[in-house]
mmCIF file of C-alpha atoms in Angstrom:
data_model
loop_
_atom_site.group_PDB
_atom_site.id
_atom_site.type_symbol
_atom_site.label_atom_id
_atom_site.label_comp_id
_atom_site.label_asym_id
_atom_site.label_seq_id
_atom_site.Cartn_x
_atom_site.Cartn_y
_atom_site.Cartn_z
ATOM 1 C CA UNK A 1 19.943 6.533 23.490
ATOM 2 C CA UNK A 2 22.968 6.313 25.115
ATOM 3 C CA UNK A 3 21.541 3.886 27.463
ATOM 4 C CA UNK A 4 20.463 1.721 24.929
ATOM 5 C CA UNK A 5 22.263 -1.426 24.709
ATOM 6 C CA UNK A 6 22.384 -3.897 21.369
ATOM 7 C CA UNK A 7 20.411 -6.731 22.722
ATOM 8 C CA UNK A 8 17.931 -4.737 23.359
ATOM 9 C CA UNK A 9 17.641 -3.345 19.830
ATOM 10 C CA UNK A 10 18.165 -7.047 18.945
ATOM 11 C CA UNK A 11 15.357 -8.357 21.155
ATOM 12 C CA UNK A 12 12.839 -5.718 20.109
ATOM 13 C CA UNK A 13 14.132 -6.737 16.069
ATOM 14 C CA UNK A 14 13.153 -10.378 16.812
ATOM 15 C CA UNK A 15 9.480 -9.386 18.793
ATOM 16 C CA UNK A 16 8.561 -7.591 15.477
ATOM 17 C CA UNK A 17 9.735 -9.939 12.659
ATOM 18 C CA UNK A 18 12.612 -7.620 11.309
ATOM 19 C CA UNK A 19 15.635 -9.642 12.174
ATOM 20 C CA UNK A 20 16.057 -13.220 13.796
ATOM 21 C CA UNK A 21 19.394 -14.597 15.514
ATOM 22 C CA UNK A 22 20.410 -16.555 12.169
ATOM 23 C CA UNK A 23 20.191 -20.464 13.502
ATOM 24 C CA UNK A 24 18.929 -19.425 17.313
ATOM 25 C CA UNK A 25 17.801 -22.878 18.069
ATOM 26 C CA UNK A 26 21.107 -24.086 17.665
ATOM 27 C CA UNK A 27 22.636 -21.668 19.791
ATOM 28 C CA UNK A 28 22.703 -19.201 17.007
ATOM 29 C CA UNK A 29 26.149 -17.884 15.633
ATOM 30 C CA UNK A 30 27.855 -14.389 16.319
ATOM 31 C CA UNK A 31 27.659 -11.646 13.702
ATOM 32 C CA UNK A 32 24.737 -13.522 11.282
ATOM 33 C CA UNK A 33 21.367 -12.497 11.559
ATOM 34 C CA UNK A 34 18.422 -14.045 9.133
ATOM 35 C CA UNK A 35 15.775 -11.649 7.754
ATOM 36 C CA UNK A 36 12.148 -12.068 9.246
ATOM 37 C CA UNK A 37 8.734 -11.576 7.537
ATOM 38 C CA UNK A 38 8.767 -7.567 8.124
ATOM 39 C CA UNK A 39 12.646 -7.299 7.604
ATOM 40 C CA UNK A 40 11.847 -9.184 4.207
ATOM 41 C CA UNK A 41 9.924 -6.757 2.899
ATOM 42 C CA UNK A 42 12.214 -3.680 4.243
ATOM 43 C CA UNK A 43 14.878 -4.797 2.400
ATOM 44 C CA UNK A 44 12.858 -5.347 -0.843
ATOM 45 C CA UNK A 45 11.718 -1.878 -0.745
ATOM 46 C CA UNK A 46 14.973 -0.399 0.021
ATOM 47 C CA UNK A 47 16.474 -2.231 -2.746
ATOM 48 C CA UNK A 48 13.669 -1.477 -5.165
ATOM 49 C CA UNK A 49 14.113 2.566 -4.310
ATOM 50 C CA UNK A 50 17.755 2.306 -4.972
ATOM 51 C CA UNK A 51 17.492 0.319 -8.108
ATOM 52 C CA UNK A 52 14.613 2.938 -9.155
ATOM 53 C CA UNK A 53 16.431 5.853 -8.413
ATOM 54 C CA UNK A 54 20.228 5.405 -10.070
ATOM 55 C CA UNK A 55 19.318 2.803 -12.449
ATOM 56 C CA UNK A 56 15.337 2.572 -14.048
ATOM 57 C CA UNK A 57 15.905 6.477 -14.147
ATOM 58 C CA UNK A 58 18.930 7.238 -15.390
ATOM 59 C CA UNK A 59 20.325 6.706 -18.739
ATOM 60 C CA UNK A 60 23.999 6.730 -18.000
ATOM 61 C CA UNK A 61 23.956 3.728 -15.426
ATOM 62 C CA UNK A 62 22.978 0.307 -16.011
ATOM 63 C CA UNK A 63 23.024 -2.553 -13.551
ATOM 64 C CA UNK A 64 24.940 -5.675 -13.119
ATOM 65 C CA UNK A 65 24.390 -8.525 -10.232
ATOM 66 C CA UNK A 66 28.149 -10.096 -10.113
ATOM 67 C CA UNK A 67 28.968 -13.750 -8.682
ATOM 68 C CA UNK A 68 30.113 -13.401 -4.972
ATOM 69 C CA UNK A 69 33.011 -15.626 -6.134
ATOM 70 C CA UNK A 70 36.058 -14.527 -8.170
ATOM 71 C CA UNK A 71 38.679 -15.820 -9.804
ATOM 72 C CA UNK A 72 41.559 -15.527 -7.006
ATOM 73 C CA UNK A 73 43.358 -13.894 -9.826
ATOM 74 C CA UNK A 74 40.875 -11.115 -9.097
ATOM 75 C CA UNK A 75 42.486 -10.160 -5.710
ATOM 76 C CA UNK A 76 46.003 -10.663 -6.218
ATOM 77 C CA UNK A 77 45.859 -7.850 -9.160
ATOM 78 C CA UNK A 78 43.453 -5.883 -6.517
ATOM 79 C CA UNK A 79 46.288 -6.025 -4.031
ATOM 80 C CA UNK A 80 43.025 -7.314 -1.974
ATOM 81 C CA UNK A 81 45.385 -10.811 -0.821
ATOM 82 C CA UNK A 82 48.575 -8.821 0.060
ATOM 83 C CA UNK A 83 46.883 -6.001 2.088
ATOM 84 C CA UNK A 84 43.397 -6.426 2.763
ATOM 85 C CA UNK A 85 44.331 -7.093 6.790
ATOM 86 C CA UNK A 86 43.697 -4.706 10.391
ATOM 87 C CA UNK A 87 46.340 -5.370 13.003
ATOM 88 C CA UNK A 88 44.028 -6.628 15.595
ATOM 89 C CA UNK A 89 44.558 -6.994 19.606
ATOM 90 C CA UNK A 90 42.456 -9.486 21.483
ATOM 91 C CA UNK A 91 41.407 -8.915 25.080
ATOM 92 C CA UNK A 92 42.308 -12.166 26.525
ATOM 93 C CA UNK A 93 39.498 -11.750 29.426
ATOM 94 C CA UNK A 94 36.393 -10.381 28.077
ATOM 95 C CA UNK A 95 37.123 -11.531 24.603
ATOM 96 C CA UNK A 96 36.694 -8.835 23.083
ATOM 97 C CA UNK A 97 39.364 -7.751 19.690
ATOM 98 C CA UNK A 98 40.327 -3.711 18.972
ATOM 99 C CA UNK A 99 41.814 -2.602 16.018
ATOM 100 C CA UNK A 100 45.366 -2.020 17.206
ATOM 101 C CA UNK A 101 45.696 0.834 15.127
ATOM 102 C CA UNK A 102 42.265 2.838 16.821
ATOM 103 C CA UNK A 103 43.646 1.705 20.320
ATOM 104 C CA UNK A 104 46.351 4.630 21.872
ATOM 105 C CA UNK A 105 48.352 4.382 24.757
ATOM 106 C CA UNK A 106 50.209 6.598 26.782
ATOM 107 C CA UNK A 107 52.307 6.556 29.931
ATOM 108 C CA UNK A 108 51.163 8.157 33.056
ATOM 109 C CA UNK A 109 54.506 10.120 34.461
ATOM 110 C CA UNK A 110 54.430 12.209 37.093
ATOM 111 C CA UNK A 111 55.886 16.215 36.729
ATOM 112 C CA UNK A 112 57.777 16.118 40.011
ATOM 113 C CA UNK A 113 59.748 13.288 39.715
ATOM 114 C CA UNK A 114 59.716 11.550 36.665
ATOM 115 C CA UNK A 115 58.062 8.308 37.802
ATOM 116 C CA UNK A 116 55.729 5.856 35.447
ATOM 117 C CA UNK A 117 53.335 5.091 37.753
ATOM 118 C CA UNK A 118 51.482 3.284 34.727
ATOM 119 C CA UNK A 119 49.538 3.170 31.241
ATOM 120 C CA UNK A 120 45.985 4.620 30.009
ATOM 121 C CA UNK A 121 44.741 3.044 27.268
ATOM 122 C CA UNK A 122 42.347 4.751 25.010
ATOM 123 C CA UNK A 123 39.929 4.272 21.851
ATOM 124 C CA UNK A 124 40.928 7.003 19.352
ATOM 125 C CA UNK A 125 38.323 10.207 18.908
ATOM 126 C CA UNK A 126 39.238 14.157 18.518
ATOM 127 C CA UNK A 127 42.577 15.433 20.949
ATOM 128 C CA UNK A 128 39.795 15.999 23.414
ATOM 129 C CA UNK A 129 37.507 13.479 24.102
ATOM 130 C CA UNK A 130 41.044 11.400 24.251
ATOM 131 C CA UNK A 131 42.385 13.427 26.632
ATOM 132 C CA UNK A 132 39.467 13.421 28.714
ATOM 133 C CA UNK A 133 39.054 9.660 28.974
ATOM 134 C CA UNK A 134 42.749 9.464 29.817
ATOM 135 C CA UNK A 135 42.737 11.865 32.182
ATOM 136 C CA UNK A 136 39.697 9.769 34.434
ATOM 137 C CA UNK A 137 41.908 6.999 34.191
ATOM 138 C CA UNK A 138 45.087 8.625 35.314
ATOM 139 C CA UNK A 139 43.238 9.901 38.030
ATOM 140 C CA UNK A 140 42.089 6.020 38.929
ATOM 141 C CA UNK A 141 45.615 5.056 38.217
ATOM 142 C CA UNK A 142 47.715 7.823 40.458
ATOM 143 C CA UNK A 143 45.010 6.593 43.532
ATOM 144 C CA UNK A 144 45.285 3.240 43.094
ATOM 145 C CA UNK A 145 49.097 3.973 43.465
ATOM 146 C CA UNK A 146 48.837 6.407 46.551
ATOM 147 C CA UNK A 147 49.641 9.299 43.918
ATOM 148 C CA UNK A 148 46.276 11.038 44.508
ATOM 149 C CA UNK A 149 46.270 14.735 43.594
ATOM 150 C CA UNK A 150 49.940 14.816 42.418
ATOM 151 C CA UNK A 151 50.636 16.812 38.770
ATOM 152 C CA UNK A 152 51.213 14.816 35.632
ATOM 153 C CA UNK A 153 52.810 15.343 31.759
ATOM 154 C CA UNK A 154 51.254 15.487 29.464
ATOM 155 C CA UNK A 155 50.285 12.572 27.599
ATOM 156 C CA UNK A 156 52.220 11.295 24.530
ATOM 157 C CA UNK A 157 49.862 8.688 22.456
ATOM 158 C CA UNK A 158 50.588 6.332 20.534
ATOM 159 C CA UNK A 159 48.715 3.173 18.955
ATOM 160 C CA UNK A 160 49.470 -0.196 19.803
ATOM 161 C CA UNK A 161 50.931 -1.254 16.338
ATOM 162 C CA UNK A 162 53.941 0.804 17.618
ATOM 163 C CA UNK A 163 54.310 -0.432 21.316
ATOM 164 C CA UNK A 164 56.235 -3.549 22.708
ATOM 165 C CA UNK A 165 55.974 -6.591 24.177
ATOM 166 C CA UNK A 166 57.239 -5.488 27.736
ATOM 167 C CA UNK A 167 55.181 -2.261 26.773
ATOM 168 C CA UNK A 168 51.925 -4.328 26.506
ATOM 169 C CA UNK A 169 52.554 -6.363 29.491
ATOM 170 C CA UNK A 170 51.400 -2.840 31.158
ATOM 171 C CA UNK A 171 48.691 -1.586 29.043
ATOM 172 C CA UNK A 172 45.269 -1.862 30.147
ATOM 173 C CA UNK A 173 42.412 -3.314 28.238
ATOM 174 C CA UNK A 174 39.165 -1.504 27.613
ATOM 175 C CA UNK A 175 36.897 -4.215 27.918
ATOM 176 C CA UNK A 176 38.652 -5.483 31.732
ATOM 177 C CA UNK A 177 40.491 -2.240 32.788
ATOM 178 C CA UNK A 178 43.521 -4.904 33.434
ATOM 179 C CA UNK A 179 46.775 -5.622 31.287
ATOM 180 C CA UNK A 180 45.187 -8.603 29.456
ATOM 181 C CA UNK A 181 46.148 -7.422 25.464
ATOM 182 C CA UNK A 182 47.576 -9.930 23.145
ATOM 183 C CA UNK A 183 50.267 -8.424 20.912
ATOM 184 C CA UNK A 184 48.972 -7.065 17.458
ATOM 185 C CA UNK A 185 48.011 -9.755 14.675
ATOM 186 C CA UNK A 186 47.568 -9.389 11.385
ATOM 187 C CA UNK A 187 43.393 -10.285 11.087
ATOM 188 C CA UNK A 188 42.827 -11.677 7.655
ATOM 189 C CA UNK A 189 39.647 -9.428 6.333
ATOM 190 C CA UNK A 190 38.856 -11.821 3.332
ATOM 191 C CA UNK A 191 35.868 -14.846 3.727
ATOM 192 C CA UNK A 192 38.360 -17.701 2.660
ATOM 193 C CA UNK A 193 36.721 -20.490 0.772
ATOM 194 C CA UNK A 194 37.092 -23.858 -1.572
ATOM 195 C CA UNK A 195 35.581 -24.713 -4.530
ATOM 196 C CA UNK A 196 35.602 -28.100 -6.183
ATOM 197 C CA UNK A 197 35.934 -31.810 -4.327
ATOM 198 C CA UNK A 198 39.017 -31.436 -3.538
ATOM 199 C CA UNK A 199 40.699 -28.806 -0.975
ATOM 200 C CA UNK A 200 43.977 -27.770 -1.995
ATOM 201 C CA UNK A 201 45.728 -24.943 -3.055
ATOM 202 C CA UNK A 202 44.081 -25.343 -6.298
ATOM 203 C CA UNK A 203 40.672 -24.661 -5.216
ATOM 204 C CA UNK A 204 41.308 -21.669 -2.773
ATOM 205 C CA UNK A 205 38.654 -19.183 -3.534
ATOM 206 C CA UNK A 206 37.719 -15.782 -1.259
ATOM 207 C CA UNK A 207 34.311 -14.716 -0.864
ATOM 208 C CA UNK A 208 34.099 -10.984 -2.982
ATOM 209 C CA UNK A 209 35.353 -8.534 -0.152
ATOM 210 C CA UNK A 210 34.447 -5.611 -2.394
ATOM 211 C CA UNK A 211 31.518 -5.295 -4.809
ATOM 212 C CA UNK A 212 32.816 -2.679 -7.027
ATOM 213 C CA UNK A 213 35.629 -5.425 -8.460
ATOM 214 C CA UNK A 214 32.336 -6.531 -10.426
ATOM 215 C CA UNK A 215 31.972 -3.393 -12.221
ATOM 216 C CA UNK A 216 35.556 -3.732 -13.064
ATOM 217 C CA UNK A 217 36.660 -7.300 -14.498
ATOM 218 C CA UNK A 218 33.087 -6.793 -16.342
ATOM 219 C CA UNK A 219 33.316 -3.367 -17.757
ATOM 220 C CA UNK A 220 34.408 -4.718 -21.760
ATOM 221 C CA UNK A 221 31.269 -6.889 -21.526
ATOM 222 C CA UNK A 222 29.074 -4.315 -20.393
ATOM 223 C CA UNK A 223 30.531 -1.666 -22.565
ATOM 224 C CA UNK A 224 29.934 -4.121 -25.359
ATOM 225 C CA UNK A 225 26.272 -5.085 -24.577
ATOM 226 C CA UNK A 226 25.102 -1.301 -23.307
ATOM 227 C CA UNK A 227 26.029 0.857 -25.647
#
């Protein structure tokens, strides 16, 4: 499985009606897929098991189908507008964006002398599997530098929210193996939206970023109702 890449899950998705590129003869867009005839009915019967199991059959839970647009009020007094962002780090070749805060660096100094000969750049996982990918590309590092064999410290992580700009400037990227990293960003996790004819401040609406906010702002009216 480890071979197995995502377009070829996709492609095998698409040959048996599950899934579908959402607008594929327009190019199709990123991230958006539309259900197909056999995907359809998966979902139904997913849904229908859940709604069977902790709703039809329980007397303590009843159900509620929220709009997917709030009252921006909603996610101010969520806290959902102030913090509801991932410092993000683009890599300016391959185009590809890391959460800064999963991404850990660590200089590559050698025990003799002292020296930075470089940065490793890793995703975070347990102290070991870390280790282990920094280690292969220390070893890369100290021969592309005419260091080969020669004893290093130990490496000292730490993410890329905490690094600077001259710092980055050395950091390689996963995705190109070169320093091409754009400094943290703050990446907005809410759908921003307008409603109304006109767009202004006024009519600044988010798309619900969390379902359970339903169950919340409409917990008098379903106490009332359900009891």
């Amino acid at each position: 499985y480890d071979k197995v890449k995502m377009e070829d899950i996709v492609s095998l998705c698409k040959r048996r009606g599950i899934i579908f590129p959402s607008s594929e003869i327009y190019n199709g867009f990123a991230g958006f897929f539309d259900y197909g005839p056999l995907g359809s009915e998966l979902k139904k019967n997913v849904k229908d098991a859940f709604w069977t199991n902790f709703v039809q059959c329980r007397e303590d839970i009843v159900g509620i189908d929220s709009s997917i647009v709030h009252n921006p009020t909603t996610w101010k007094s969520s806290g959902h507008l102030d913090g509801f962002s991932d410092p993000m780090v683009d890599c300016k070749e391959t185009k590809l964006r890391y959460r800064a805060d999963q991404l850990f660096c660590s200089p590559v100094v050698l025990e003799e002398c002292g020296t930075t000969v470089g940065f490793v750049c890793v995703l975070e996982a347990n102290d070991a599997d870390m280790k282990k990918a920094a280690k292969t590309q220390a070893k890369k590092l100290l021969r592309e530098n005419d260091r080969k064999g020669e004893k290093i410290q130990a490496f000292e992580f730490t993410d890329l929210t905490q690094v600077s700009e001259e710092t980055m400037a050395q950091i390689p990227s996963p995705g190109s193996g070169k320093p091409t990293l754009t400094m943290p960003r703050d990446f907005n996790l809410m759908f921003q939206t307008n409603v109304g004819a006109m767009q202004d401040g006024s009519s600044v609406a988010y798309l619900r970023p969390e379902t359970a906010q339903g169950i919340f702002i409409n917990f008098k009216n379903v106490l009332g109702t359900s009891r």
